[in-house]
Structure formats: structure tokens, C-alpha cells
Amino acid sequence: MDRMREDAYRAVREEVAVRADALWNVALRLHADPEYGFAEHRAAALLSGELERAGFAVQRGVAGMPTAFTARSGRGRPAVALLMEYDALPGLGHACGHNLIAAAGLGAALAVGAAQASGGSVLAVGTPAEEGGGGKALEVEAGVFDDVDAALMFHPGVHSWARAPLTAQVQYRVAFHGRAAHPTGNPTEGIDALAALVELFNVLGVVGRRLPDGSHVQGIVTHGGTATNIVPEYAEGLFGLRAATTGALRELAGRLRECAEGVARATGTTAEVERATVRYEHFQDSEVLSERFAAHLARAGITLSPPAPGVYLGSSDIGNVSTRVPAIHPFVAIMDEDGSDHTPEFAEAAASGRAREVLIAVTEALACTAVDVLRSGELRGEAWARHRAARGG
Ligand SMILES: [Zn+2]
Ligand SMILES: [Zn+2]
């Protein structure tokens, strides 16, 4: 059994090795041609084309998104999904290194597909618009991950962390309706909607001091009236809510609604509160799988540590996948800790010699972890048991 697993690791590593130059070339082509969320047409065509040529059954335009796709090798369960992000950042190119995520997911899927001896399937999933569009959230809703046992990806970073402390996030639009009037001529007739919105900011400032660690609200005014000689009858703000867990985010959204309604009662306005974006859930790491990934990656001399305590990062739509199936999203450093993603320096690092080394090491580790998922019923059982326990808790 162990001997057979070792043989399978060797086989996928060989498949990665023969593709190393081609995978790096894919990473560089994406890097040189950045496309933005939901418009990654050339990236999706390049990646799905490579998979199709290798015999994967490709389905394009999944979940109603033209640049989303799935590619399957084999059939049925067990099934392991390898995720590819490929959107860039306006003005900054591949400053989040998604070109490397795409090439690693592609390489691991091709390697496992080519070396696949046992049953089950490898599903490569093209996931558009991670930077704000929530492509994966829409794919989860469309059932793309319904018959999958594990979802695997990595993210380049400035740290090498086994798991990602990704928070839950959503935006809400709050509108206040008052009554217009001339501020001098008939001031008592006016009901100032902007004053209500300003009051909401004040109340949230007080509430903010009592929120749990990782929770916060950031608001902006998107409509604040039209002229200084009219009492504003309409005012609107957009509020970004973030929390360490999806449960805490739900509570925070409830708090926002209460505050808006309270302010409306106090000011004689009416309030409308509505969700303005897809909700990004917090990331729930599958420890048994991220441990397997870390062990495979250690072979290449890259050590992953737990994230620094108390650190919360931004949000990602992998969170929505991770509440549906056991998932991993480790960070592997492509630059030193004094750097940051979403900078021109990070974009440069995403096409550097170090990035190439990371890409090949990570592709091997993802492929070997996929082999573990496909070959070990025990591992799958443990991953699902812990996943369900965490969901229930
Ligand atoms: Zn990013
Ligand atoms: Zn990213």
C-alpha cells in the first residue's frame, strides 16, 4: 500500500518535471497579459485549451460566467479539485501572483491526470474574479463542488503559512429617505436624510469599540444630497463589513441593520438596508490535507509554519468553497516578509527566479496531495469528519 503510494508520488513528480518549462511558460504568458475579473478570456482559453489537449473533458462558461470552466479527467468519486485563479489587478498586473496559482493548478491537474491509475476523477476548476467578483462563490452556488472530496490550491505570498487566516466579508448599502424642503424657507418641513446617514456613522463608531477581534465596519458616503439649498431627501452609504468568522459577520450585519433602523426611528427617516455584494465566507482550513501538503512541500526545502497568531488577512472566495468541501489554501513566499502583495514589487516577484522554483515545488506538492486524496479512503474520511465537525461547531 505504502509502496504503491510512493510509486504514485514518483509518477506525478516525473509528470511535473517533464512539464516544468511549459508550466513556467504559462505563468509568464499570463503575467505578460494581465486580464481583470470576469474578463480573463485569453487566460481561460489558454488554460482550458491545455487541459483539453491532454484529454480532459472541458466545460466552459460554467455558473453563468464566460471565463469560468471545469475540466475533468476520469469519472466519479473520489474526486479531487485543483483550483486556478487568473485575474489580475487594474493598473498593477499580476500583483497578487494569480498567474502562479493558475500554472500550479494546471500542472498538478495535468500530472495527476496523466499518472492516474486508479479510479475517481481529477477536476481542474477555472475560477474567475477572485479580486472582488467572487467567482468561486458563484461556482459553489451552481453546484460545481457538489461531487468533490477536496479542493486544493496555493497562493503566493510574503509568508510561508500552512493555512490562511482569511476573514469573512460583505458589503451593505444603507439608504435613508427623508423629505426635501428649503432649508431657510420652510426648515421645519424638511427631514434630513444626510443627517441620518451621518448619525449612523457616529453610532457605528461607538459600536465599533465593542466588536470582537477581527470584526470591523468601514463606510463611505455614496450619495449625500444634490444642492445646499435643499434639505437632502435621500442619502446613501456603502459599508464594508469584515469578521473573523462567517457567524460573526452575520451578527455584524444584524447590528448594522439595528443601528440603521434605530437612527431612522430617531430621525424620522426610513432606512433601507441591503446586501450589495457576494458574501465571502471565512476560510476553514482542512488541517489533515494542509498537513499532507506541507509534508510534500518540505521535500523541496520549503517549510510552512502556522500563521502568526492574531493576524487576520483579507477575504477570498476560497472561503465559500471551504465551507462546502475540505479545502486548502496555503501561502508560499515568493518574496521576503517586509514586502506586500498588491504592489508593483510583488508583481515583479511573480515572474522571478524564486517564483519559478516555488511554482515547480508547489505543483509537485499539490499533485502528491491530490494523489493522497484519490488513494486514501482513510484520509478522505478523516477530512470529511473534521469538516463536518467544524461546520457543526
Ligand atoms: Zn489579491
Ligand atoms: Zn490573490
CSV table of C-alpha atoms and ligand atoms in Angstrom, one decimal:
chain,number,residue,atom,x,y,z
A,1,MET,CA,0.0,0.0,0.0
A,2,ASP,CA,2.7,2.5,1.1
A,3,ARG,CA,4.9,1.2,-1.7
A,4,MET,CA,2.1,1.8,-4.2
A,5,ARG,CA,1.6,5.4,-2.9
A,6,GLU,CA,5.3,6.1,-3.2
A,7,ASP,CA,5.2,4.9,-6.8
A,8,ALA,CA,2.3,7.2,-7.4
A,9,TYR,CA,4.2,10.2,-5.9
A,10,ARG,CA,7.2,9.4,-8.1
A,11,ALA,CA,5.0,9.1,-11.2
A,12,VAL,CA,3.3,12.5,-10.7
A,13,ARG,CA,6.6,14.2,-9.8
A,14,GLU,CA,8.0,12.9,-13.1
A,15,GLU,CA,5.0,14.3,-14.9
A,16,VAL,CA,5.6,17.7,-13.3
A,17,ALA,CA,9.3,17.6,-14.2
A,18,VAL,CA,8.7,17.0,-17.9
A,19,ARG,CA,6.2,19.9,-17.9
A,20,ALA,CA,8.3,22.3,-15.8
A,21,ASP,CA,9.4,24.6,-18.7
A,22,ALA,CA,5.9,24.5,-20.2
A,23,LEU,CA,4.3,25.4,-16.9
A,24,TRP,CA,6.7,28.3,-16.3
A,25,ASN,CA,5.9,29.5,-19.8
A,26,VAL,CA,2.2,29.5,-19.0
A,27,ALA,CA,2.9,31.5,-15.8
A,28,LEU,CA,4.9,34.0,-17.8
A,29,ARG,CA,2.4,34.3,-20.6
A,30,LEU,CA,-0.4,35.1,-18.1
A,31,HIS,CA,1.9,37.5,-16.3
A,32,ALA,CA,2.7,39.4,-19.5
A,33,ASP,CA,-1.0,39.7,-20.5
A,34,PRO,CA,-3.0,40.6,-17.3
A,35,GLU,CA,-6.8,40.5,-17.6
A,36,TYR,CA,-9.3,41.6,-14.9
A,37,GLY,CA,-12.1,39.9,-13.1
A,38,PHE,CA,-14.8,38.3,-15.3
A,39,ALA,CA,-12.8,39.4,-18.4
A,40,GLU,CA,-10.0,36.8,-18.3
A,41,HIS,CA,-10.8,35.5,-21.7
A,42,ARG,CA,-7.3,34.7,-23.0
A,43,ALA,CA,-6.3,33.2,-19.7
A,44,ALA,CA,-9.3,30.9,-19.6
A,45,ALA,CA,-8.8,29.9,-23.2
A,46,LEU,CA,-5.1,29.1,-22.7
A,47,LEU,CA,-5.7,27.0,-19.5
A,48,SER,CA,-8.8,25.2,-20.7
A,49,GLY,CA,-7.1,24.6,-24.1
A,50,GLU,CA,-4.1,22.9,-22.4
A,51,LEU,CA,-6.4,20.7,-20.4
A,52,GLU,CA,-8.4,19.8,-23.5
A,53,ARG,CA,-5.3,18.8,-25.4
A,54,ALA,CA,-4.4,16.5,-22.6
A,55,GLY,CA,-7.7,14.7,-22.9
A,56,PHE,CA,-9.7,16.4,-20.1
A,57,ALA,CA,-13.4,16.9,-20.8
A,58,VAL,CA,-13.8,20.7,-20.7
A,59,GLN,CA,-17.0,22.6,-19.9
A,60,ARG,CA,-16.8,26.4,-20.5
A,61,GLY,CA,-19.0,29.1,-19.2
A,62,VAL,CA,-19.9,27.3,-16.0
A,63,ALA,CA,-22.1,29.0,-13.4
A,64,GLY,CA,-23.1,31.6,-16.0
A,65,MET,CA,-19.6,33.1,-16.1
A,66,PRO,CA,-18.0,33.2,-19.6
A,67,THR,CA,-14.4,32.9,-18.1
A,68,ALA,CA,-15.2,30.1,-15.7
A,69,PHE,CA,-14.6,26.5,-16.7
A,70,THR,CA,-14.2,22.9,-15.4
A,71,ALA,CA,-12.0,20.2,-16.9
A,72,ARG,CA,-12.4,16.6,-15.9
A,73,SER,CA,-10.2,13.5,-16.2
A,74,GLY,CA,-11.6,10.2,-15.1
A,75,ARG,CA,-15.0,9.8,-13.7
A,76,GLY,CA,-17.0,9.7,-10.4
A,77,ARG,CA,-15.7,9.6,-6.8
A,78,PRO,CA,-13.3,10.0,-5.3
A,79,ALA,CA,-12.8,13.4,-6.9
A,80,VAL,CA,-10.2,16.0,-6.2
A,81,ALA,CA,-10.4,19.6,-7.5
A,82,LEU,CA,-7.4,21.7,-8.4
A,83,LEU,CA,-8.3,25.4,-8.4
A,84,MET,CA,-6.9,28.1,-10.8
A,85,GLU,CA,-7.3,31.8,-10.2
A,86,TYR,CA,-6.1,34.0,-13.1
A,87,ASP,CA,-7.5,37.6,-12.6
A,88,ALA,CA,-5.0,40.5,-12.3
A,89,LEU,CA,-5.3,43.9,-10.6
A,90,PRO,CA,-6.2,47.0,-12.6
A,91,GLY,CA,-3.1,49.1,-13.0
A,92,LEU,CA,-0.8,46.6,-11.2
A,93,GLY,CA,-0.9,43.5,-13.4
A,94,HIS,CA,-0.3,40.2,-11.6
A,95,ALA,CA,0.4,41.9,-8.3
A,96,CYS,CA,-1.4,39.0,-6.5
A,97,GLY,CA,0.5,36.3,-8.3
A,98,HIS,CA,-2.6,34.6,-9.7
A,99,ASN,CA,-0.5,33.6,-12.8
A,100,LEU,CA,1.3,31.2,-10.4
A,101,ILE,CA,-1.9,29.8,-8.9
A,102,ALA,CA,-3.1,29.1,-12.4
A,103,ALA,CA,0.1,27.4,-13.6
A,104,ALA,CA,0.3,25.3,-10.4
A,105,GLY,CA,-3.3,24.2,-10.6
A,106,LEU,CA,-2.9,23.4,-14.3
A,107,GLY,CA,0.4,21.5,-13.7
A,108,ALA,CA,-1.0,19.4,-10.8
A,109,ALA,CA,-4.1,18.5,-12.7
A,110,LEU,CA,-2.2,17.5,-15.8
A,111,ALA,CA,0.3,15.5,-13.8
A,112,VAL,CA,-2.3,13.6,-11.7
A,113,GLY,CA,-4.5,13.1,-14.9
A,114,ALA,CA,-1.5,11.6,-16.8
A,115,ALA,CA,-0.4,9.4,-14.0
A,116,GLN,CA,-3.9,8.4,-12.9
A,117,ALA,CA,-4.0,4.6,-12.5
A,118,SER,CA,-6.9,4.2,-10.0
A,119,GLY,CA,-10.5,5.2,-10.2
A,120,GLY,CA,-12.0,8.6,-9.4
A,121,SER,CA,-11.6,11.9,-11.1
A,122,VAL,CA,-9.4,15.0,-11.3
A,123,LEU,CA,-11.3,18.2,-11.7
A,124,ALA,CA,-9.5,21.3,-12.8
A,125,VAL,CA,-11.6,24.4,-12.0
A,126,GLY,CA,-11.0,27.8,-13.6
A,127,THR,CA,-12.2,30.3,-11.0
A,128,PRO,CA,-12.6,33.9,-12.3
A,129,ALA,CA,-12.6,37.2,-10.5
A,130,GLU,CA,-11.2,36.4,-7.1
A,131,GLU,CA,-10.4,40.1,-6.6
A,132,GLY,CA,-13.9,41.2,-5.7
A,133,GLY,CA,-16.1,39.3,-8.1
A,134,GLY,CA,-16.4,36.1,-6.1
A,135,GLY,CA,-16.3,33.6,-9.0
A,136,LYS,CA,-15.9,30.7,-6.6
A,137,ALA,CA,-18.9,31.7,-4.6
A,138,LEU,CA,-21.0,31.6,-7.7
A,139,GLU,CA,-19.5,28.2,-8.7
A,140,VAL,CA,-20.3,26.9,-5.2
A,141,GLU,CA,-23.9,28.1,-5.6
A,142,ALA,CA,-24.0,26.4,-9.1
A,143,GLY,CA,-23.0,23.1,-7.6
A,144,VAL,CA,-19.5,22.9,-9.2
A,145,PHE,CA,-18.1,21.4,-5.9
A,146,ASP,CA,-21.1,19.2,-5.1
A,147,ASP,CA,-19.4,15.9,-6.0
A,148,VAL,CA,-15.8,16.8,-4.9
A,149,ASP,CA,-13.9,15.3,-1.9
A,150,ALA,CA,-11.3,18.1,-1.6
A,151,ALA,CA,-10.4,21.4,-3.2
A,152,LEU,CA,-6.7,22.2,-3.4
A,153,MET,CA,-4.9,25.4,-4.3
A,154,PHE,CA,-2.0,27.6,-3.1
A,155,HIS,CA,-1.4,31.3,-3.0
A,156,PRO,CA,1.9,33.0,-3.4
A,157,GLY,CA,2.7,35.5,-0.6
A,158,VAL,CA,5.3,37.1,1.6
A,159,HIS,CA,4.9,34.4,4.2
A,160,SER,CA,5.0,30.6,4.0
A,161,TRP,CA,2.0,29.6,6.1
A,162,ALA,CA,0.3,26.3,6.1
A,163,ARG,CA,-3.1,27.9,6.3
A,164,ALA,CA,-4.6,31.3,5.5
A,165,PRO,CA,-6.4,33.3,8.3
A,166,LEU,CA,-8.9,34.7,5.7
A,167,THR,CA,-11.8,36.7,7.1
A,168,ALA,CA,-15.4,36.8,6.1
A,169,GLN,CA,-16.5,39.9,4.3
A,170,VAL,CA,-19.5,41.5,2.7
A,171,GLN,CA,-20.7,45.0,1.7
A,172,TYR,CA,-24.1,46.5,2.5
A,173,ARG,CA,-25.8,49.5,1.1
A,174,VAL,CA,-27.8,51.7,3.5
A,175,ALA,CA,-30.2,54.3,2.2
A,176,PHE,CA,-32.1,56.9,4.2
A,177,HIS,CA,-35.3,58.5,2.9
A,178,GLY,CA,-36.3,61.9,4.3
A,179,ARG,CA,-38.2,64.8,2.9
A,180,ALA,CA,-36.9,67.7,0.8
A,181,ALA,CA,-37.5,71.3,1.8
A,182,HIS,CA,-35.9,74.7,1.6
A,183,PRO,CA,-33.5,74.9,4.5
A,184,THR,CA,-34.4,78.6,5.1
A,185,GLY,CA,-37.9,79.0,3.7
A,186,ASN,CA,-39.6,76.0,5.4
A,187,PRO,CA,-36.9,74.3,7.5
A,188,THR,CA,-39.4,72.5,9.8
A,189,GLU,CA,-40.8,70.7,6.8
A,190,GLY,CA,-37.5,69.1,5.9
A,191,ILE,CA,-36.3,65.6,7.1
A,192,ASP,CA,-32.6,65.5,6.5
A,193,ALA,CA,-31.6,62.1,5.2
A,194,LEU,CA,-27.9,63.0,5.1
A,195,ALA,CA,-28.1,63.9,8.8
A,196,ALA,CA,-29.4,60.4,9.5
A,197,LEU,CA,-26.6,58.9,7.5
A,198,VAL,CA,-24.0,60.9,9.4
A,199,GLU,CA,-25.7,59.8,12.6
A,200,LEU,CA,-25.3,56.2,11.5
A,201,PHE,CA,-21.6,56.7,11.1
A,202,ASN,CA,-21.5,58.1,14.7
A,203,VAL,CA,-23.4,55.2,16.1
A,204,LEU,CA,-21.2,52.7,14.3
A,205,GLY,CA,-18.1,54.5,15.7
A,206,VAL,CA,-19.4,53.6,19.2
A,207,VAL,CA,-20.5,50.1,18.3
A,208,GLY,CA,-17.0,49.5,16.7
A,209,ARG,CA,-15.3,49.8,20.1
A,210,ARG,CA,-17.2,46.7,21.4
A,211,LEU,CA,-16.8,44.4,18.4
A,212,PRO,CA,-14.9,41.1,18.7
A,213,ASP,CA,-11.4,40.7,17.4
A,214,GLY,CA,-11.3,40.7,13.6
A,215,SER,CA,-14.7,42.5,13.2
A,216,HIS,CA,-14.9,46.0,11.8
A,217,VAL,CA,-17.0,48.2,9.6
A,218,GLN,CA,-15.7,50.7,7.1
A,219,GLY,CA,-18.2,53.0,5.5
A,220,ILE,CA,-18.2,55.6,2.7
A,221,VAL,CA,-20.9,58.1,1.6
A,222,THR,CA,-22.1,57.3,-2.0
A,223,HIS,CA,-24.9,59.9,-2.1
A,224,GLY,CA,-25.2,62.9,0.2
A,225,GLY,CA,-27.6,65.3,-1.4
A,226,THR,CA,-27.7,67.4,-4.6
A,227,ALA,CA,-27.6,71.1,-3.5
A,228,THR,CA,-27.0,73.2,-0.4
A,229,ASN,CA,-30.4,74.9,-0.7
A,230,ILE,CA,-32.3,71.7,-0.5
A,231,VAL,CA,-32.6,69.6,2.7
A,232,PRO,CA,-31.3,66.2,1.4
A,233,GLU,CA,-34.3,63.8,0.9
A,234,TYR,CA,-32.1,60.9,0.1
A,235,ALA,CA,-28.7,59.8,1.3
A,236,GLU,CA,-26.8,56.6,0.8
A,237,GLY,CA,-23.7,54.9,2.1
A,238,LEU,CA,-21.8,51.7,1.3
A,239,PHE,CA,-20.4,49.7,4.3
A,240,GLY,CA,-17.7,47.1,4.2
A,241,LEU,CA,-18.2,44.5,6.9
A,242,ARG,CA,-15.5,42.1,8.0
A,243,ALA,CA,-15.3,39.5,10.7
A,244,ALA,CA,-13.1,36.5,11.7
A,245,THR,CA,-15.9,34.1,11.1
A,246,THR,CA,-19.0,33.9,8.9
A,247,GLY,CA,-21.1,33.7,12.0
A,248,ALA,CA,-19.6,36.8,13.4
A,249,LEU,CA,-20.1,38.5,10.1
A,250,ARG,CA,-23.8,37.6,10.2
A,251,GLU,CA,-24.1,39.2,13.7
A,252,LEU,CA,-22.3,42.3,12.5
A,253,ALA,CA,-24.7,42.6,9.5
A,254,GLY,CA,-27.6,42.3,12.0
A,255,ARG,CA,-26.0,45.0,14.2
A,256,LEU,CA,-25.7,47.3,11.1
A,257,ARG,CA,-29.4,46.8,10.4
A,258,GLU,CA,-30.4,47.5,14.0
A,259,CYS,CA,-28.3,50.7,14.0
A,260,ALA,CA,-29.8,51.9,10.8
A,261,GLU,CA,-33.3,51.3,11.9
A,262,GLY,CA,-32.7,52.9,15.3
A,263,VAL,CA,-31.3,56.0,13.6
A,264,ALA,CA,-34.3,56.1,11.2
A,265,ARG,CA,-36.7,56.0,14.2
A,266,ALA,CA,-34.8,58.7,16.0
A,267,THR,CA,-34.6,61.0,12.9
A,268,GLY,CA,-38.0,60.4,11.3
A,269,THR,CA,-36.4,58.9,8.2
A,270,THR,CA,-36.9,55.5,6.8
A,271,ALA,CA,-33.9,53.2,6.2
A,272,GLU,CA,-33.3,50.6,3.6
A,273,VAL,CA,-30.5,48.1,4.2
A,274,GLU,CA,-29.5,45.7,1.5
A,275,ARG,CA,-26.6,43.4,0.7
A,276,ALA,CA,-24.5,44.9,-2.1
A,277,THR,CA,-22.0,42.1,-2.9
A,278,VAL,CA,-21.5,38.4,-2.8
A,279,ARG,CA,-20.7,37.3,0.8
A,280,TYR,CA,-17.1,35.9,1.2
A,281,GLU,CA,-17.1,33.3,4.0
A,282,HIS,CA,-14.2,32.9,6.3
A,283,PHE,CA,-11.7,30.2,5.3
A,284,GLN,CA,-11.9,26.9,7.1
A,285,ASP,CA,-8.7,25.0,6.6
A,286,SER,CA,-8.7,21.2,6.2
A,287,GLU,CA,-5.8,20.5,8.6
A,288,VAL,CA,-5.3,16.9,7.6
A,289,LEU,CA,-4.9,18.0,4.0
A,290,SER,CA,-2.8,21.1,4.6
A,291,GLU,CA,-0.5,18.9,6.7
A,292,ARG,CA,-0.2,16.5,3.8
A,293,PHE,CA,0.6,19.4,1.5
A,294,ALA,CA,3.2,20.8,3.9
A,295,ALA,CA,4.9,17.4,4.3
A,296,HIS,CA,5.2,17.1,0.5
A,297,LEU,CA,6.5,20.7,0.1
A,298,ALA,CA,9.1,20.1,2.8
A,299,ARG,CA,10.8,17.7,0.3
A,300,ALA,CA,11.7,20.8,-1.8
A,301,GLY,CA,13.2,22.5,1.3
A,302,ILE,CA,10.2,24.9,1.8
A,303,THR,CA,8.9,24.8,5.4
A,304,LEU,CA,5.4,26.1,6.2
A,305,SER,CA,4.6,27.4,9.6
A,306,PRO,CA,1.2,28.3,11.2
A,307,PRO,CA,0.1,31.9,10.6
A,308,ALA,CA,1.3,34.5,13.1
A,309,PRO,CA,-1.2,34.5,16.0
A,310,GLY,CA,-3.9,37.2,16.0
A,311,VAL,CA,-3.2,38.1,12.3
A,312,TYR,CA,-6.3,38.4,10.1
A,313,LEU,CA,-5.9,38.8,6.4
A,314,GLY,CA,-8.3,40.0,3.7
A,315,SER,CA,-11.0,37.8,2.3
A,316,SER,CA,-11.2,35.3,-0.5
A,317,ASP,CA,-13.9,33.3,-2.2
A,318,ILE,CA,-12.0,30.1,-1.3
A,319,GLY,CA,-13.8,30.6,2.0
A,320,ASN,CA,-17.1,29.8,0.3
A,321,VAL,CA,-15.5,26.6,-1.2
A,322,SER,CA,-14.0,25.6,2.2
A,323,THR,CA,-17.4,25.6,4.0
A,324,ARG,CA,-18.7,23.2,1.3
A,325,VAL,CA,-15.8,20.7,1.0
A,326,PRO,CA,-12.4,20.1,2.7
A,327,ALA,CA,-10.0,22.7,1.2
A,328,ILE,CA,-6.5,24.0,1.5
A,329,HIS,CA,-5.1,27.5,0.7
A,330,PRO,CA,-1.5,27.6,2.0
A,331,PHE,CA,0.7,30.6,1.3
A,332,VAL,CA,4.2,30.1,-0.1
A,333,ALA,CA,6.5,33.1,-0.1
A,334,ILE,CA,7.9,34.4,-3.4
A,335,MET,CA,9.3,37.5,-1.7
A,336,ASP,CA,10.5,38.4,1.8
A,337,GLU,CA,8.3,39.4,4.7
A,338,ASP,CA,8.9,43.1,4.5
A,339,GLY,CA,7.1,43.1,1.1
A,340,SER,CA,3.4,43.0,0.4
A,341,ASP,CA,1.1,41.7,-2.2
A,342,HIS,CA,-0.9,44.1,-4.4
A,343,THR,CA,2.3,46.2,-5.0
A,344,PRO,CA,4.4,46.6,-8.2
A,345,GLU,CA,7.3,44.7,-6.3
A,346,PHE,CA,5.0,41.7,-5.8
A,347,ALA,CA,4.1,41.7,-9.5
A,348,GLU,CA,7.8,41.6,-10.3
A,349,ALA,CA,8.3,38.8,-7.9
A,350,ALA,CA,5.5,36.8,-9.6
A,351,ALA,CA,7.8,36.4,-12.6
A,352,SER,CA,11.1,36.0,-10.8
A,353,GLY,CA,13.5,33.0,-10.5
A,354,ARG,CA,12.2,32.4,-7.0
A,355,ALA,CA,8.7,32.3,-8.3
A,356,ARG,CA,9.7,29.6,-10.8
A,357,GLU,CA,11.2,27.5,-8.0
A,358,VAL,CA,8.1,27.9,-5.9
A,359,LEU,CA,5.9,27.1,-8.8
A,360,ILE,CA,7.6,23.7,-9.5
A,361,ALA,CA,7.8,22.7,-5.8
A,362,VAL,CA,4.2,23.7,-5.2
A,363,THR,CA,2.9,21.9,-8.3
A,364,GLU,CA,4.6,18.7,-7.1
A,365,ALA,CA,3.2,19.1,-3.6
A,366,LEU,CA,-0.3,19.8,-4.9
A,367,ALA,CA,-0.1,16.8,-7.2
A,368,CYS,CA,1.1,14.5,-4.4
A,369,THR,CA,-1.7,15.8,-2.1
A,370,ALA,CA,-4.2,15.1,-4.8
A,371,VAL,CA,-2.8,11.5,-5.0
A,372,ASP,CA,-3.3,11.2,-1.3
A,373,VAL,CA,-7.0,12.3,-1.6
A,374,LEU,CA,-7.6,9.9,-4.5
A,375,ARG,CA,-5.8,6.9,-3.0
A,376,SER,CA,-6.6,7.1,0.7
A,377,GLY,CA,-10.2,6.5,1.9
A,378,GLU,CA,-8.9,6.9,5.4
A,379,LEU,CA,-7.6,10.4,4.7
A,380,ARG,CA,-10.9,11.4,2.9
A,381,GLY,CA,-12.9,10.0,5.8
A,382,GLU,CA,-10.9,12.0,8.3
A,383,ALA,CA,-11.0,15.2,6.2
A,384,TRP,CA,-14.8,14.9,5.9
A,385,ALA,CA,-15.3,14.0,9.6
A,386,ARG,CA,-13.4,17.1,10.7
A,387,HIS,CA,-15.0,19.3,8.1
A,388,ARG,CA,-18.5,18.3,9.3
A,389,ALA,CA,-17.4,18.7,13.0
A,390,ALA,CA,-16.2,22.3,12.2
A,391,ARG,CA,-19.3,23.1,10.3
A,392,GLY,CA,-21.5,21.9,13.2
A,393,GLY,CA,-19.4,23.7,15.8
B,1,ZN,ZN,-5.2,39.8,-4.2
B,2,ZN,ZN,-4.9,36.7,-4.6
